[in-house]
Short mmCIF file of C-alpha atoms in Angstrom, two decimals:
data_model
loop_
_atom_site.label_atom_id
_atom_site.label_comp_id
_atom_site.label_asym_id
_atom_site.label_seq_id
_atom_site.Cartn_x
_atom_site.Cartn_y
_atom_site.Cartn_z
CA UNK H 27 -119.21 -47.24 -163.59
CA UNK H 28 -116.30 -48.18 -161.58
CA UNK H 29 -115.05 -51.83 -162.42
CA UNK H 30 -114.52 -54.13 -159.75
CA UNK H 31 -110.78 -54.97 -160.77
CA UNK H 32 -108.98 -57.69 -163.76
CA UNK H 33 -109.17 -57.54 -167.07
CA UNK H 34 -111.12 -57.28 -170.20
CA UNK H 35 -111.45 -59.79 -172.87
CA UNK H 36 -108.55 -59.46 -175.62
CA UNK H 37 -110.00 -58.61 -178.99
CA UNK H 38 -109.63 -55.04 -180.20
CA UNK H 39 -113.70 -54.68 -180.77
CA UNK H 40 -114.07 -55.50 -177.28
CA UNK H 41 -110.93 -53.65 -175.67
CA UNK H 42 -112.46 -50.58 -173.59
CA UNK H 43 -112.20 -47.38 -175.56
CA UNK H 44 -111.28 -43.92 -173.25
CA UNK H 45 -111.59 -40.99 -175.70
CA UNK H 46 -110.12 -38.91 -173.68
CA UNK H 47 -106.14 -40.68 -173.07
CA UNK H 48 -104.49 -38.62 -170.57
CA UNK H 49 -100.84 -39.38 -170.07
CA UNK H 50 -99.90 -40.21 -165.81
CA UNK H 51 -99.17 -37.22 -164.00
CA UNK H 52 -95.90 -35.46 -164.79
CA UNK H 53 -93.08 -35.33 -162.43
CA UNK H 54 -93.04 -33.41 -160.02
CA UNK H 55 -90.24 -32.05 -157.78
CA UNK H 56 -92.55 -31.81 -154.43
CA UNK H 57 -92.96 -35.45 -154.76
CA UNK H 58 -89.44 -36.34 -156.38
CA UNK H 59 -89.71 -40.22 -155.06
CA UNK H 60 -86.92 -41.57 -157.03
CA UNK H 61 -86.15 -38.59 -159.26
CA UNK H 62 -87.38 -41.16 -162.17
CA UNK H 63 -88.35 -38.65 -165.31
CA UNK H 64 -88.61 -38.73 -169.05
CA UNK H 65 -87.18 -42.42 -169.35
CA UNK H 66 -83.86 -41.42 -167.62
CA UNK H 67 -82.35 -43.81 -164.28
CA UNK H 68 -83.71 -42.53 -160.90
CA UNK H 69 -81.31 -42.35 -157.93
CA UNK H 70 -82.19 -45.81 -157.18
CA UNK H 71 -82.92 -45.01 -153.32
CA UNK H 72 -86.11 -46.16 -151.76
CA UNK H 73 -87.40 -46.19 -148.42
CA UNK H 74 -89.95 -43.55 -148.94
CA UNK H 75 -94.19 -43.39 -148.81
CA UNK H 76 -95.95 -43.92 -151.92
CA UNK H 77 -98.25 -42.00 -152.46
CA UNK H 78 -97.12 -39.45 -150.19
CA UNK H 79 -99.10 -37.20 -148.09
CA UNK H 80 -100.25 -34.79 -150.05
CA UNK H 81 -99.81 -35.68 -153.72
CA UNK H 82 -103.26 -36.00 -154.67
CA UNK H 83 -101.98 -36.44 -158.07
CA UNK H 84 -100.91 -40.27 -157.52
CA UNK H 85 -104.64 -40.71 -155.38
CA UNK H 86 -106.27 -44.26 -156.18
CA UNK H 87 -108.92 -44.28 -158.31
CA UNK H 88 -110.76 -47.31 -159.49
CA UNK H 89 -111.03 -47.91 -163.33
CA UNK H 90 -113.91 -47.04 -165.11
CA UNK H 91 -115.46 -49.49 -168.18
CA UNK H 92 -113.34 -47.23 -170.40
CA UNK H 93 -110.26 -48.18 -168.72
CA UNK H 94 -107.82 -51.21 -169.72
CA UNK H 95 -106.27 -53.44 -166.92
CA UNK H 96 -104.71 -56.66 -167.64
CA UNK H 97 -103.15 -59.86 -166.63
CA UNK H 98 -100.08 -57.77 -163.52
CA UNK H 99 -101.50 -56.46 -160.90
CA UNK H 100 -98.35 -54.44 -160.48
CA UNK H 101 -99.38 -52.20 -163.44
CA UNK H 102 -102.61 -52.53 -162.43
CA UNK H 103 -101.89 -50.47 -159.50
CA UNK H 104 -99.56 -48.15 -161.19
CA UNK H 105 -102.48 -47.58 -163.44
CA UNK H 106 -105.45 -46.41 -160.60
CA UNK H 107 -102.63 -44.08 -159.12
CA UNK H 108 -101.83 -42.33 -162.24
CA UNK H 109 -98.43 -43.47 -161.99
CA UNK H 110 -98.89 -44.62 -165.94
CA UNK H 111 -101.89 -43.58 -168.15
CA UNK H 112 -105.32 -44.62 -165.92
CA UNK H 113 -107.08 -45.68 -169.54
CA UNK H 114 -103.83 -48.34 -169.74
CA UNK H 115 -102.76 -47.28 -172.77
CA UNK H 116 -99.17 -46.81 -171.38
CA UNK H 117 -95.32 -46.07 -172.84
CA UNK H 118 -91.41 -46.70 -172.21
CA UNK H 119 -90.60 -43.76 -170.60
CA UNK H 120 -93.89 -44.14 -168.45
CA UNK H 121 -93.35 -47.39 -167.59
CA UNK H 122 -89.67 -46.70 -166.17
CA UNK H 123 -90.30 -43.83 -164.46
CA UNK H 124 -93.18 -45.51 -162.62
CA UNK H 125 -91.17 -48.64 -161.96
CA UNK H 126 -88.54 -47.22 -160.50
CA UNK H 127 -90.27 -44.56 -158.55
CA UNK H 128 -92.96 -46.85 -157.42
CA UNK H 129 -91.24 -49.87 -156.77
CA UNK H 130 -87.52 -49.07 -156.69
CA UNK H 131 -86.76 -51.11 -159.96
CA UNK H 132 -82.90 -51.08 -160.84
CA UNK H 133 -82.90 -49.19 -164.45
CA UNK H 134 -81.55 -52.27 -166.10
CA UNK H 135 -84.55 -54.24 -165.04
CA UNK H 136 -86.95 -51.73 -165.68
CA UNK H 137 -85.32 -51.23 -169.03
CA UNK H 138 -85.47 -55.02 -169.89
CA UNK H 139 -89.25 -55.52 -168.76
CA UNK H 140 -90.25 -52.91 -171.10
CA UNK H 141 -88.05 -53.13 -173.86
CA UNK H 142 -89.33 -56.83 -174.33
CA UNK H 143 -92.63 -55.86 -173.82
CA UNK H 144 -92.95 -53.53 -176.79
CA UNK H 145 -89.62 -54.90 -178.94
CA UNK H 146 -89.06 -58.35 -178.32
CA UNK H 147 -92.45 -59.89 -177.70
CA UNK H 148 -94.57 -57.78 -179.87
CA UNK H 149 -97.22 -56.77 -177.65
CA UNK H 150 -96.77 -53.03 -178.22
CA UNK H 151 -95.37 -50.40 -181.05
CA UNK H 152 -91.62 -49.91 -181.71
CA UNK H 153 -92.05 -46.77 -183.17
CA UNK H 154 -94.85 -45.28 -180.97
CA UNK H 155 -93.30 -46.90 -177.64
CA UNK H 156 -96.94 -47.14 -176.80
CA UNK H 157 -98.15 -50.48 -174.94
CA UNK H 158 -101.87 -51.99 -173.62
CA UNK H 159 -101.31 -52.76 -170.22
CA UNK H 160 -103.95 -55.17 -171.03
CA UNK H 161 -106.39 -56.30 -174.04
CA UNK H 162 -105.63 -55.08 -178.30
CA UNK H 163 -105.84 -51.78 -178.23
CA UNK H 164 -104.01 -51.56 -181.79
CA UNK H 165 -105.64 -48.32 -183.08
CA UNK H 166 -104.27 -46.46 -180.09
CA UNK H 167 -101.08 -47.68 -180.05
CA UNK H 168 -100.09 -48.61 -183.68
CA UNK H 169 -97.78 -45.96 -185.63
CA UNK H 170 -100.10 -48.00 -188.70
CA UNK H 171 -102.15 -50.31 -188.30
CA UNK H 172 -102.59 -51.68 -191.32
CA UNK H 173 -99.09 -52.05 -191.58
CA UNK H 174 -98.55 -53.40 -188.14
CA UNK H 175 -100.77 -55.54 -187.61
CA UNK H 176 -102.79 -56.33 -184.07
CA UNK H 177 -100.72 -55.68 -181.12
CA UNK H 178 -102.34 -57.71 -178.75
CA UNK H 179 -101.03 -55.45 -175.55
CA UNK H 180 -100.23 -57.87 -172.57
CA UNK H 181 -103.37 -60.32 -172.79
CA UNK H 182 -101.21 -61.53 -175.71
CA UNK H 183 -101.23 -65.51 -175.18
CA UNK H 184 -97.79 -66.98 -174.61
CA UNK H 185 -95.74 -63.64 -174.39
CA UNK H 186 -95.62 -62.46 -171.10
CA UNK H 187 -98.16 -64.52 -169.34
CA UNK H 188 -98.09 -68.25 -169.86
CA UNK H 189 -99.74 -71.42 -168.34
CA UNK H 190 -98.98 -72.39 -164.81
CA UNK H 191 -99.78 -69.18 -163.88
CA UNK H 192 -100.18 -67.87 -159.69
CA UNK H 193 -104.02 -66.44 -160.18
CA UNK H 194 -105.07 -66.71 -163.57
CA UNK H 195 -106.24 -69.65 -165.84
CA UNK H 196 -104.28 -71.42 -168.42
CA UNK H 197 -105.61 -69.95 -172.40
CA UNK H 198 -106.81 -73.09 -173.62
CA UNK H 199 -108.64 -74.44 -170.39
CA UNK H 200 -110.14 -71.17 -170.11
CA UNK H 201 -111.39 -70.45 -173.77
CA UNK H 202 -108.85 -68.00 -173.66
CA UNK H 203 -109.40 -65.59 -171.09
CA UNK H 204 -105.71 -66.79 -169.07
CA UNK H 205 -105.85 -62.53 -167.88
CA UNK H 206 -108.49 -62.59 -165.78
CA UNK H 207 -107.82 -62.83 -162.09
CA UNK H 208 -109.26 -66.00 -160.69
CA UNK H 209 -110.26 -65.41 -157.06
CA UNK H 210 -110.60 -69.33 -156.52
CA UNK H 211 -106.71 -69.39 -157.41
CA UNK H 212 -105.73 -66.79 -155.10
CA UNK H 213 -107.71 -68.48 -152.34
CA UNK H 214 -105.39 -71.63 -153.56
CA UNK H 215 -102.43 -69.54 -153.29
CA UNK H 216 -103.43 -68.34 -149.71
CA UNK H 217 -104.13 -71.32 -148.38
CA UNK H 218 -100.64 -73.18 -149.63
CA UNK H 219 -98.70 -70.14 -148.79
CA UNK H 220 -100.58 -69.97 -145.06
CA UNK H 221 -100.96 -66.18 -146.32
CA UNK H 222 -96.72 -65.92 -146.16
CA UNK H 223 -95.49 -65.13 -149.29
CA UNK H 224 -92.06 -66.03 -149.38
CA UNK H 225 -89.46 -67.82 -151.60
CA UNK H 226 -89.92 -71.08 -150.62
CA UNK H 227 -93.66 -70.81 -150.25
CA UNK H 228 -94.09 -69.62 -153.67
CA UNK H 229 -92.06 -72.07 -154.95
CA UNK H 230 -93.97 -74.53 -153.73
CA UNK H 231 -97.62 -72.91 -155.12
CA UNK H 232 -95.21 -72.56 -158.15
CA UNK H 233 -94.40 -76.41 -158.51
CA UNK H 234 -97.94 -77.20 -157.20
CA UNK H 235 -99.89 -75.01 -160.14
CA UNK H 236 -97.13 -76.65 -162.91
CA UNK H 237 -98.46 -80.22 -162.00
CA UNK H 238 -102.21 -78.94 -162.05
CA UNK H 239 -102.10 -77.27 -165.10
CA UNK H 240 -100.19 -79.96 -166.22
CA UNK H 241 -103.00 -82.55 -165.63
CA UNK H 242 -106.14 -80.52 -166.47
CA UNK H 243 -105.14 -78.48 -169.94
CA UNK H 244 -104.24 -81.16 -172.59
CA UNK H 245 -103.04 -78.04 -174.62
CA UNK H 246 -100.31 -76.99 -171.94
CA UNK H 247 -97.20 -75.49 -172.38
CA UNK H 248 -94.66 -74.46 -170.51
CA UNK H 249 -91.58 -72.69 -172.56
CA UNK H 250 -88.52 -71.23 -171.05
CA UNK H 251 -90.53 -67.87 -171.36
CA UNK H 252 -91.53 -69.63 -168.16
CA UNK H 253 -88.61 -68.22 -166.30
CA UNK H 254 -90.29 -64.89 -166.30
CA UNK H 255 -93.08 -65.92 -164.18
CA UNK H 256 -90.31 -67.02 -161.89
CA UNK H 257 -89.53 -63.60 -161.94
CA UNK H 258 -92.82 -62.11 -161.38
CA UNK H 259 -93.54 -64.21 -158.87
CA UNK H 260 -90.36 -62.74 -156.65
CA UNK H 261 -92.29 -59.53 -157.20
CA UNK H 262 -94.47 -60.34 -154.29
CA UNK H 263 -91.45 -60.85 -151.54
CA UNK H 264 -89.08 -58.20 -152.97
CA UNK H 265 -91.53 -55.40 -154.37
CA UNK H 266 -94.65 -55.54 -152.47
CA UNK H 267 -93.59 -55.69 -148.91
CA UNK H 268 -94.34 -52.50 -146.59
CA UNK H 269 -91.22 -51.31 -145.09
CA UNK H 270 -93.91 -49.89 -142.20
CA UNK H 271 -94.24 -53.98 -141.75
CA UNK H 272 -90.39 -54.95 -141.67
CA UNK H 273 -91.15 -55.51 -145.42
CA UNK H 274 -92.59 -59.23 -144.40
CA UNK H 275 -94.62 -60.24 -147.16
CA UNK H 276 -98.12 -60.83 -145.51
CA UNK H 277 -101.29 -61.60 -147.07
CA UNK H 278 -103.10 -57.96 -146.59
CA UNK H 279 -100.15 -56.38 -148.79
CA UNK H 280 -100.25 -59.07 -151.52
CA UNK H 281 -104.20 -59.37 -151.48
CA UNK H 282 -104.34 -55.39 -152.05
CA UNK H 283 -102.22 -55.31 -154.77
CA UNK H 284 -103.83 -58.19 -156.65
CA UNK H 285 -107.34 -56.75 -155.71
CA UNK H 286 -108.41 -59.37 -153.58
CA UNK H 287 -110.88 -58.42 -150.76
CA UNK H 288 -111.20 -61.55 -148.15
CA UNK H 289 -115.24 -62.19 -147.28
CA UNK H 290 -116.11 -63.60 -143.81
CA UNK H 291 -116.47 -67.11 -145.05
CA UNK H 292 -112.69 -67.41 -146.51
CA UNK H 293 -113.72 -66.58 -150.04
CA UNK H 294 -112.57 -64.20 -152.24
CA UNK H 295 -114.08 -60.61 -154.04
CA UNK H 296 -112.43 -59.54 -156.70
CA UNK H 297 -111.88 -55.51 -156.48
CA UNK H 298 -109.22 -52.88 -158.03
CA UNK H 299 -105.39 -53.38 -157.56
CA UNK H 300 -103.84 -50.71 -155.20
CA UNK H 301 -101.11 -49.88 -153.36
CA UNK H 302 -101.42 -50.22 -149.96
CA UNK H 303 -102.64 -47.68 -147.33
CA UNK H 304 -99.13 -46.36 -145.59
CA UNK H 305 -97.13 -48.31 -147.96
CA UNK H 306 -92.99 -48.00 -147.61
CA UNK H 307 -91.41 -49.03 -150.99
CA UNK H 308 -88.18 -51.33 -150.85
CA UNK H 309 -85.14 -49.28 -150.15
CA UNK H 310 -82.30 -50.55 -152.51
CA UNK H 311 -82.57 -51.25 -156.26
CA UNK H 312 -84.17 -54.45 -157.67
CA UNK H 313 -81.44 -55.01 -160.68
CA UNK H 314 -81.75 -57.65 -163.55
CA UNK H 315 -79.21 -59.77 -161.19
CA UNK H 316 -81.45 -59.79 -158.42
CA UNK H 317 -84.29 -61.07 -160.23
CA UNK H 318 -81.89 -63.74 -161.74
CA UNK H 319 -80.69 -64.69 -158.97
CA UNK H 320 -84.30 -64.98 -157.44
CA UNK H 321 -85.85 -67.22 -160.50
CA UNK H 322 -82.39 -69.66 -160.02
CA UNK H 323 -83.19 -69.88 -155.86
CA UNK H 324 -87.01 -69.98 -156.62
CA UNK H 325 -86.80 -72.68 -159.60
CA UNK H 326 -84.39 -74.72 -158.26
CA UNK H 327 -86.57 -75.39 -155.15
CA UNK H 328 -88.97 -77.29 -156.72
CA UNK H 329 -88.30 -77.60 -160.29
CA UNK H 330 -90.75 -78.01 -163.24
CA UNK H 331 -90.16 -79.10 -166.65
CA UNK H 332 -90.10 -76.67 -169.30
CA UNK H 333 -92.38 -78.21 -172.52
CA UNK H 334 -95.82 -79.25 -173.22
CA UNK H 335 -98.17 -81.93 -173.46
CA UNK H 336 -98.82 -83.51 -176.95
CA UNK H 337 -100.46 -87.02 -177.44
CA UNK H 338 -101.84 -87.42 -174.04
CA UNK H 339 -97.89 -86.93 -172.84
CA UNK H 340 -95.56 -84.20 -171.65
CA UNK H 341 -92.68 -83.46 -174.07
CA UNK H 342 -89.49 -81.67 -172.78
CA UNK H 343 -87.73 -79.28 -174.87
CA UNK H 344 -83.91 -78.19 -175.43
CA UNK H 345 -82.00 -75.43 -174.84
CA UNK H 346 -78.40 -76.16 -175.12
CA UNK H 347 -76.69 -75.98 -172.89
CA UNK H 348 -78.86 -75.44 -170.03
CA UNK H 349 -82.17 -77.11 -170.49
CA UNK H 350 -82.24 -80.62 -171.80
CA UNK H 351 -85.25 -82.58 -172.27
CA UNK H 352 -86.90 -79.98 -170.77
CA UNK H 353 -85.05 -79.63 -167.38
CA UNK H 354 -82.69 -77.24 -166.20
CA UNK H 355 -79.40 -78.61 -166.16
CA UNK H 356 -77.85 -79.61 -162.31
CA UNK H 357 -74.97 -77.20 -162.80
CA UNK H 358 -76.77 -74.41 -164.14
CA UNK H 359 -75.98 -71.25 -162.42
CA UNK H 360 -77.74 -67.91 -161.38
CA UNK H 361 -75.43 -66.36 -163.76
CA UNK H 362 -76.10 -68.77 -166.20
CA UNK H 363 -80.63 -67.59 -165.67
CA UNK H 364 -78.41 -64.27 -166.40
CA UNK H 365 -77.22 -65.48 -169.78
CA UNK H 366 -81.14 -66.69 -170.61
CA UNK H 367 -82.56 -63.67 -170.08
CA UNK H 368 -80.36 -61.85 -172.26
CA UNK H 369 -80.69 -64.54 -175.07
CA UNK H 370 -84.41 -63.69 -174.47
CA UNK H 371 -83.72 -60.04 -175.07
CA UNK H 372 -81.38 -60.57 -178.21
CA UNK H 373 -83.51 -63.04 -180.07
CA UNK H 374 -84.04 -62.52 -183.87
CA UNK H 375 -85.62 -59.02 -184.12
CA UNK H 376 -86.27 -56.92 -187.09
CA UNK H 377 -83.12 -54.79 -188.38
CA UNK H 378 -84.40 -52.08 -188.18
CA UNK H 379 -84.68 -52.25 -184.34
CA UNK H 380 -80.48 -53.10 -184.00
CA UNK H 381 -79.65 -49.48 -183.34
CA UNK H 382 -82.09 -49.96 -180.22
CA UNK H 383 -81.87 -53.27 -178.72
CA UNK H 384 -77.12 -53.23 -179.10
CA UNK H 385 -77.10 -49.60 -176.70
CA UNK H 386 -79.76 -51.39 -174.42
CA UNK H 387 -77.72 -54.61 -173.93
CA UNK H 388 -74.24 -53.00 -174.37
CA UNK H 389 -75.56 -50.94 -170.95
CA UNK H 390 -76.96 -53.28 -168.82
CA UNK H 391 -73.82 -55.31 -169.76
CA UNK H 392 -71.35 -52.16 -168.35
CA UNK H 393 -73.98 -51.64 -165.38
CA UNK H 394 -73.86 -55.27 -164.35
CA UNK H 395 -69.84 -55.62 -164.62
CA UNK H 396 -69.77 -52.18 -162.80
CA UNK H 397 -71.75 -53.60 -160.23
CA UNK H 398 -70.85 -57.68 -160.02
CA UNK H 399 -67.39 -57.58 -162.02
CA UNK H 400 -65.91 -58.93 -164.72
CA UNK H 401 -67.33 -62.36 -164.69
CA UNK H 402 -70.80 -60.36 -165.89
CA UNK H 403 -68.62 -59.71 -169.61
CA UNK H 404 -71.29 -60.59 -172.38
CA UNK H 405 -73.61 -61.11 -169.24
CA UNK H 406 -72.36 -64.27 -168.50
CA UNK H 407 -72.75 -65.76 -171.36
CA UNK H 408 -69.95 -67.82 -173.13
CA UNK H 409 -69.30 -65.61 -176.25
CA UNK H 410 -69.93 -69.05 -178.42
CA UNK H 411 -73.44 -69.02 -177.50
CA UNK H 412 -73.90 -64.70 -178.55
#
């Protein structure tokens, strides 16, 4: 049975089960898109159909009950057009392939989503590279479980999606379930944005879900892992736009790739992510930068304190030098959201993992002075703080 869309409660004896894992279609040079293959950098140049005509390989396809989704609707998608695995039991090289062939992700980004994904945050399996795209699938992507441990996949709570969230519910208020699209939320979203999904309307639905959350959850928290929601959020003017469109980021793009069907009465139905019908991917890169520079102009809009609520107050944390009592300091920089992401990236991780995670941030350090200059050494960090 087809499922109408979301994602499935996060315990391993409840995570869907497929049997039958079939890796997303290989590459294949009659539908090159961005040349992305076998984990290697694409030639970055968008501007093209996806799917295009003909490659009934990528066709949508809704999930079945044996299928994982989770908390992005971007993978989502990638998912139901075979882009990664359609069961959502996903990998590194997958996932940059299909980011930068579906959505024209700069390599560095692409390369820093996943690699905190399965590394950093713990949601997937170093050695495996395997990753849920959604609820603990452990036993599928675990090298050993036993020795391992669960690997909650993306539903994990505070790892890549946190409270405050655009469409789903906080952990706490929700009894846990903060993966499951909330159609009432995306109505919300709608109606603040006016159906326009731009910078400074987001920002606004941004600040406006912070204080919500704020008030409802006594439980809520808001670290600086809250920057990366920033980031997702610019996903939906720099990503999703239809280049068929003038790449304007209107509500029937944004509503199909969340899986959100309007009804005649306003409402909401909640059905399978997908990529839009004649759908024109962005046609330069979307590097780490960019989305730096995008959670800076975003945040700074309408900021939010970073911290949580304890004793019936909220509590602001520290993060020397640019977060004090929980706010973002008034001369922080985009370069400076630079430097946090890469502390993000580099915090402690196993030793074993060094001989991964120094070639991954030496490169995106030599791509991002190639690209920006020489002010991007240690990526912008002050070499006391590294």
């Amino acid at each position: 049975m087809p499922k109408s869309g979301g994602a499935q409660p996060g315990g391993p004896l409840t995570c869907p089960f497929n049997p039958n894992h079939q890796p997303a279609a290989r590459w294949d040079p009659d539908f090159p898109y961005n040349h992305a293959k076998l984990g290697l950098p694409g030639k970055g140049k968008g501007g093209y159909k996806v799917p295009a005509d003909g490659d009934t390989a990528h066709a949508f396809m809704p999930p079945t009950d044996k299928d994982i989704r989770g908390p992005c609707p971007g993978l989502n998608a990638l998912a139901n057009h075979n882009f990664i695995a359609r069961d959502g039991i996903t990998d590194y090289n997958e996932l940059l392939d299909a980011l930068q062939n579906v959505y024209n992700v700069g390599y560095d980004l692409a390369n820093f989503l996943a690699f905190y994904a399965i590394y950093v945050a713990g949601l997937g399996d170093p050695v495996t590279k395997k990753l849920s795209i959604g609820c603990d699938a452990t036993t599928r992507t675990s090298w050993s479980p036993i020795i391992t441990g669960s690997e909650p996949g993306l539903n994990g709570h505070s790892k890549m999606e946190i409270d405050a969230s655009l469409t789903r519910n906080d952990f706490f208020a929700a009894g846990g379930d903060n993966f499951s699209f909330n159609t009432t939320l995306f109505k919300m979203f709608e109606q603040s944005t006016s159906g326009l999904f731009d910078v400074d309307r987001i920002s606004k639905y941004r600040h406006e879900r912070w204080h919500q959350c704020q008030a409802e959850n006594p439980q809520f928290y808001f670290p600086i892992l809250g920057l990366f929601q920033y980031g997702a959020a610019s996903f939906l003017y720099e990503l999703w736009p239809n280049g068929n469109e003038g790449y304007v980021p209107n509500l029937h793009n944004t509503a199909t790739f969340f899986g959100a069907h309007r009804l005649p009465d306003g409402n909401y139905l909640r059905v399978p992510e997908r990529i839009p019908s004649n759908w024109v991917n962005r046609e330069n890169p979307y590097f780490l930068l960019d989305i730096a520079s995008e959670i800076f102009k975003m945040y700074t809009k309408n900021p939010v304190g970073f911290g949580g609520n304890a004793g019936g107050e909220f509590i602001g944390i520290n993060h020397p030098p640019y977060i004090n009592d929980g706010a973002l300091n008034a001369n922080t920089t985009a370069q400076d959201v630079t430097c946090l992401l890469y502390q993000i990236l580099s915090r402690p991780v196993p030793s074993t993992l060094n001989g991964i995670i120094t070639p991954l941030v030496e490169a995106t350090e030599a791509l991002l002075i190639s690209l920006f200059g020489v002010e991007y050494n240690n990526l912008g960090c002050p070499l006391a703080l590294t």
